[in-house]
PDB file of C-alpha atoms in Angstrom:
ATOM      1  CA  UNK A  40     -47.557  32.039  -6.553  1.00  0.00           C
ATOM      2  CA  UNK A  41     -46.059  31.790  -3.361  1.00  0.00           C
ATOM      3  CA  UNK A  42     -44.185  28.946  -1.903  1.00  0.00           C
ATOM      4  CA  UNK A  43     -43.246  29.326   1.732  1.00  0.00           C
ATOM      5  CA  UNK A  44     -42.449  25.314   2.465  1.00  0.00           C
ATOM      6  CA  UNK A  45     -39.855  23.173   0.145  1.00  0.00           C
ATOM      7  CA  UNK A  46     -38.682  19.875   0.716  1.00  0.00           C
ATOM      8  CA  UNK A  47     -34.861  18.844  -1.154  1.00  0.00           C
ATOM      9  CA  UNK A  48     -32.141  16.279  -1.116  1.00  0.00           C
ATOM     10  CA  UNK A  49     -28.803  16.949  -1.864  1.00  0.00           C
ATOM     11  CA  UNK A  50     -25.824  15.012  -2.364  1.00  0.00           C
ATOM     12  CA  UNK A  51     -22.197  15.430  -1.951  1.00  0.00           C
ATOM     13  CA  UNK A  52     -19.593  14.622  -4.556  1.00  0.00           C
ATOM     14  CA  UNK A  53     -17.839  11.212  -3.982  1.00  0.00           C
ATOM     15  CA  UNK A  54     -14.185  11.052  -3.977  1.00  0.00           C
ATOM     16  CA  UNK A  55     -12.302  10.055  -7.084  1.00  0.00           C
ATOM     17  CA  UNK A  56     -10.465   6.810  -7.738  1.00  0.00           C
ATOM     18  CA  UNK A  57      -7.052   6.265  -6.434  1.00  0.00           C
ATOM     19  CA  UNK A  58      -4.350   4.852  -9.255  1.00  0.00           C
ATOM     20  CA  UNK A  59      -2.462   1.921  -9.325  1.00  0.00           C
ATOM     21  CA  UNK A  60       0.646   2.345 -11.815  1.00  0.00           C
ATOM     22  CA  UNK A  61       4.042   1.429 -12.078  1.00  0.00           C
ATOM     23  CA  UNK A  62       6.806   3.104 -13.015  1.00  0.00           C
ATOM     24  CA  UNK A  63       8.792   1.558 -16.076  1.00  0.00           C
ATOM     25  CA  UNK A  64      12.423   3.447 -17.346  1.00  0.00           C
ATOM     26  CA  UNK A  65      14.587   1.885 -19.226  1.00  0.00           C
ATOM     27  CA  UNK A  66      17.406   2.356 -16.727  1.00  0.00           C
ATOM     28  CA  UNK A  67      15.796   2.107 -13.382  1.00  0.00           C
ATOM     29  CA  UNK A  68      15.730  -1.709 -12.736  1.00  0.00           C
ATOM     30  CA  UNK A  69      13.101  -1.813 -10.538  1.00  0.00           C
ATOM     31  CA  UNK A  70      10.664   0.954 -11.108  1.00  0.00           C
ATOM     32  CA  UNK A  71       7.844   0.896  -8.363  1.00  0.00           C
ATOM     33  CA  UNK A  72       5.086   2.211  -7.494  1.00  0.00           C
ATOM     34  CA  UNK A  73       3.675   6.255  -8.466  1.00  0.00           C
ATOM     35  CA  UNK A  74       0.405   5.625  -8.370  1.00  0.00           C
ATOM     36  CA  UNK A  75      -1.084   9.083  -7.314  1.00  0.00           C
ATOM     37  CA  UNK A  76      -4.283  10.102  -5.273  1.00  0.00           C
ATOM     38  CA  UNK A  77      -7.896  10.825  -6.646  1.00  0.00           C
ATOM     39  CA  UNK A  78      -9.486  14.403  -5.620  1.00  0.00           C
ATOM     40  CA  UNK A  79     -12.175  15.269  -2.892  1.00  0.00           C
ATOM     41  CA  UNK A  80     -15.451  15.441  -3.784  1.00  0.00           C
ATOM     42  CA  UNK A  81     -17.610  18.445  -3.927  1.00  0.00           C
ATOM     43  CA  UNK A  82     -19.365  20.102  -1.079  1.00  0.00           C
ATOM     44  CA  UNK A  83     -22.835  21.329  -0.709  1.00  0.00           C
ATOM     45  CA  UNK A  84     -23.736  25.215   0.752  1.00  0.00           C
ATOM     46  CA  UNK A  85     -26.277  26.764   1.183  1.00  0.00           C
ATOM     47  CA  UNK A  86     -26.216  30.594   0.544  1.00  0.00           C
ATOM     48  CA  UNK A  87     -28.518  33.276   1.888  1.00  0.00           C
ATOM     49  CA  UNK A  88     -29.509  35.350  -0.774  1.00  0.00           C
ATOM     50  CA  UNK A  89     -31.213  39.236  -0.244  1.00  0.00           C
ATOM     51  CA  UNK A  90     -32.739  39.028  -4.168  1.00  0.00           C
ATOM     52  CA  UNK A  91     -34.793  36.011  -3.576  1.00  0.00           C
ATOM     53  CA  UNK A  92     -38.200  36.044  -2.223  1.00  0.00           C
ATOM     54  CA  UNK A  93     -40.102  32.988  -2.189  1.00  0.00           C
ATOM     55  CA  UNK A  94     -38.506  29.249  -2.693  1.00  0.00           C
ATOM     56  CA  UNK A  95     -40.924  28.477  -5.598  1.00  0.00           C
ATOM     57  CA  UNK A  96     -37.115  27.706  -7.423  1.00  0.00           C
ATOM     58  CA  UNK A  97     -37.664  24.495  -5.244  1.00  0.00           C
ATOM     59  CA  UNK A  98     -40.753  23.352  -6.574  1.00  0.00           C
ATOM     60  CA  UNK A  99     -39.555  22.214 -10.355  1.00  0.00           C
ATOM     61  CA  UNK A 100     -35.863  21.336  -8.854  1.00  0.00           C
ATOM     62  CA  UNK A 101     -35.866  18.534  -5.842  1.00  0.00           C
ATOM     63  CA  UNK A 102     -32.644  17.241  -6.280  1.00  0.00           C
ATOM     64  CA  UNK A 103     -29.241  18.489  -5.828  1.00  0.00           C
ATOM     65  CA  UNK A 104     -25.757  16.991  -6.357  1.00  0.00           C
ATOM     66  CA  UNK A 105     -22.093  18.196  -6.153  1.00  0.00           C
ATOM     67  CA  UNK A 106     -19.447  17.165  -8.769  1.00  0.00           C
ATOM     68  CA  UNK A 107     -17.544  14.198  -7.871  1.00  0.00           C
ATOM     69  CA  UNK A 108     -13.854  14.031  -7.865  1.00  0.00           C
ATOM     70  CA  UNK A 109     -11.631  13.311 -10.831  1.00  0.00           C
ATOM     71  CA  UNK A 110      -9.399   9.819 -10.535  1.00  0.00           C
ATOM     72  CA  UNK A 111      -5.846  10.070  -9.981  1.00  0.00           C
ATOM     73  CA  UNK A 112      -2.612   8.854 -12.452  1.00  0.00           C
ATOM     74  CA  UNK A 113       0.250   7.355 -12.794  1.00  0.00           C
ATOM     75  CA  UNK A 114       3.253   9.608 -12.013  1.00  0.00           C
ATOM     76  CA  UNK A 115       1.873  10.391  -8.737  1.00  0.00           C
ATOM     77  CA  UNK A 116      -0.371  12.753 -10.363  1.00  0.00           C
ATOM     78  CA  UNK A 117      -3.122  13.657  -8.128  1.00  0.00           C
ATOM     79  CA  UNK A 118      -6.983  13.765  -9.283  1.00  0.00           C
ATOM     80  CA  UNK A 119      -9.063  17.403  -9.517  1.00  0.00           C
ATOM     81  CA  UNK A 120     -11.392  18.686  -6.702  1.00  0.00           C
ATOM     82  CA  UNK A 121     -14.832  18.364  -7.712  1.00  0.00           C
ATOM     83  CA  UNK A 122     -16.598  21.728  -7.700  1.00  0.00           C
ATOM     84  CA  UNK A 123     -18.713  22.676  -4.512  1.00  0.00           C
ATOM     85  CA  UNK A 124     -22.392  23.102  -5.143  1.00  0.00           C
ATOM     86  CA  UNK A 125     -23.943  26.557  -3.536  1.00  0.00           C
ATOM     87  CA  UNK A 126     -27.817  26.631  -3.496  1.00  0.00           C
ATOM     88  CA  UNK A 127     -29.063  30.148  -3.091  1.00  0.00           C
ATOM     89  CA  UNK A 128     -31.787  30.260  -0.319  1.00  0.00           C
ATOM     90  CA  UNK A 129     -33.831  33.644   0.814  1.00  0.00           C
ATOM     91  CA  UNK A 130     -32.986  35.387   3.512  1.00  0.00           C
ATOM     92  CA  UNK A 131     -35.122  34.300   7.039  1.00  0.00           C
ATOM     93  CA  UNK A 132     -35.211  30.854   5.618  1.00  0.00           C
ATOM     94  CA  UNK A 133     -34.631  28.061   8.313  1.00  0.00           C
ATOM     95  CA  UNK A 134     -32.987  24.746   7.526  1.00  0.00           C
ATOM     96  CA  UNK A 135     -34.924  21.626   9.275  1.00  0.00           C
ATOM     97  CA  UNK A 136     -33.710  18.118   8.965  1.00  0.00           C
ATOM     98  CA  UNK A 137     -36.425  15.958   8.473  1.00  0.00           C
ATOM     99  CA  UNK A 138     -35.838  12.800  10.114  1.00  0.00           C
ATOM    100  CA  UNK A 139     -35.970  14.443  13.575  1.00  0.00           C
ATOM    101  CA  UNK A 140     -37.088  17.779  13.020  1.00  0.00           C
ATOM    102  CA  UNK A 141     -34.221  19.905  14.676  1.00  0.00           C
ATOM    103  CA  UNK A 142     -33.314  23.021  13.107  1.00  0.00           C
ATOM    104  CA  UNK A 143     -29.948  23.473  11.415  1.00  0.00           C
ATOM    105  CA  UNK A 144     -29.613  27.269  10.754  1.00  0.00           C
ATOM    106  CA  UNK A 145     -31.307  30.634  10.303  1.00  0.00           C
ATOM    107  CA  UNK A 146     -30.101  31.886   6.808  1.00  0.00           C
ATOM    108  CA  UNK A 147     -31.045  35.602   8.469  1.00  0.00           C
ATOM    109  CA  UNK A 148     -27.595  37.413   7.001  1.00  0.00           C
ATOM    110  CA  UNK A 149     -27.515  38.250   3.165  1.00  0.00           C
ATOM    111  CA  UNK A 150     -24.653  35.995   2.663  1.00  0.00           C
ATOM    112  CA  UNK A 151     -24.392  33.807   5.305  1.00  0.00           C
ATOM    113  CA  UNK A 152     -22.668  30.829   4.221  1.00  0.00           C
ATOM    114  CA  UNK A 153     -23.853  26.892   5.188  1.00  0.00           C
ATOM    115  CA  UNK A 154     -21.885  24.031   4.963  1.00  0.00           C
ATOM    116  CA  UNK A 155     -25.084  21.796   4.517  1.00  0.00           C
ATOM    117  CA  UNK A 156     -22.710  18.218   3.342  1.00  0.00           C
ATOM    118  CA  UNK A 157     -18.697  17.879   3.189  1.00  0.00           C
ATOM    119  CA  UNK A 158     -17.958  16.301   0.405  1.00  0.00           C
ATOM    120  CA  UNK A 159     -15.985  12.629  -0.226  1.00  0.00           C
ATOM    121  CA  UNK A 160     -12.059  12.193   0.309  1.00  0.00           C
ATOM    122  CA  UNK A 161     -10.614  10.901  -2.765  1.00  0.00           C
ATOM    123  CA  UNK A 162      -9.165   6.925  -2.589  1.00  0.00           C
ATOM    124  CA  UNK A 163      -5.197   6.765  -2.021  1.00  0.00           C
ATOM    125  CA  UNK A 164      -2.829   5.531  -4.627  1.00  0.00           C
ATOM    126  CA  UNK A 165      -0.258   2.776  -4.346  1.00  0.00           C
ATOM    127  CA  UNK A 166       2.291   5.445  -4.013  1.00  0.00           C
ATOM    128  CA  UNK A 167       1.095   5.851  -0.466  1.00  0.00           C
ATOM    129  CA  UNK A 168       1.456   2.110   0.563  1.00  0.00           C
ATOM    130  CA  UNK A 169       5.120   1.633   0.086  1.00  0.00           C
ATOM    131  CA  UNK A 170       6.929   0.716   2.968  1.00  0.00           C
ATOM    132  CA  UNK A 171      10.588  -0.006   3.738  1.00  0.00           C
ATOM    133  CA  UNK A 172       9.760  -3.599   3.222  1.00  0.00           C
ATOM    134  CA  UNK A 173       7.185  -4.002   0.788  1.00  0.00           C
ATOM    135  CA  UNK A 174       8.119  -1.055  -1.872  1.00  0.00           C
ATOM    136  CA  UNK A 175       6.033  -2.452  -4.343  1.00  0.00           C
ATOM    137  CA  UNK A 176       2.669  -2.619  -3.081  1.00  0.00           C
TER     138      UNK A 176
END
């Protein structure tokens, strides 16, 4: 069977939660904050690849989705990167976006590289609202 039109939807990763924490020591009298940052979300390629023929890949599989990020901890420990999503395509293949029909790229190149969707930041933890004046956010 060959399938020479395929209709997808992707989605990007989201950004992962930032942390709110405190930092408690027995001899630091007033701790803080050390709340750390969440990681970005994944993003979404789109790969040109020469040992594909035919998107008939596309016909059981509609929907695609990057990982999302990991939250952040305390400590000021930073959340993990959610892992980029590649989606291999055949070479010759043009990208159209639907809504208003333009198109987006010629995958003509065996590996040409897309980005199709950048994925999410991650949130901000309360270590990055301290101030001079309010240090405990």
């Amino acid at each position: 069977m060959f399938l020479d039109v395929a209709t997808i939807t992707v989605c990007v990763g989201k950004g992962g939660d930032g942390c709110v924490s405190t930092r408690r020591e027995k001899f630091v009298p007033h701790g803080g904050p050390d709340g750390g940052n969440g990681g970005q979300g994944g993003d979404v390629w789109l790969v040109a690849d020469p040992g594909l023929g035919t998107l008939l890949g596309f016909r059981y599989r509609r929907e695609y989705k990057a990982e999302d990020g990991k939250a952040g901890g305390g400590r000021r420990k930073t959340g993990a990167a959610g892992g980029d999503l590649e989606i291999p395509l055949p070479c010759g293949t043009s990208i159209i976006n639907l809504p208003d029909e333009t198109v987006l790229v010629d995958l003509v190149d065996p590996g040409q590289r897309f980005l199709l969707a950048k994925g999410g930041r991650g949130g901000r933890g309360n270590w990055e609202f301290r101030t001079a004046r309010n240090q405990t956010p």
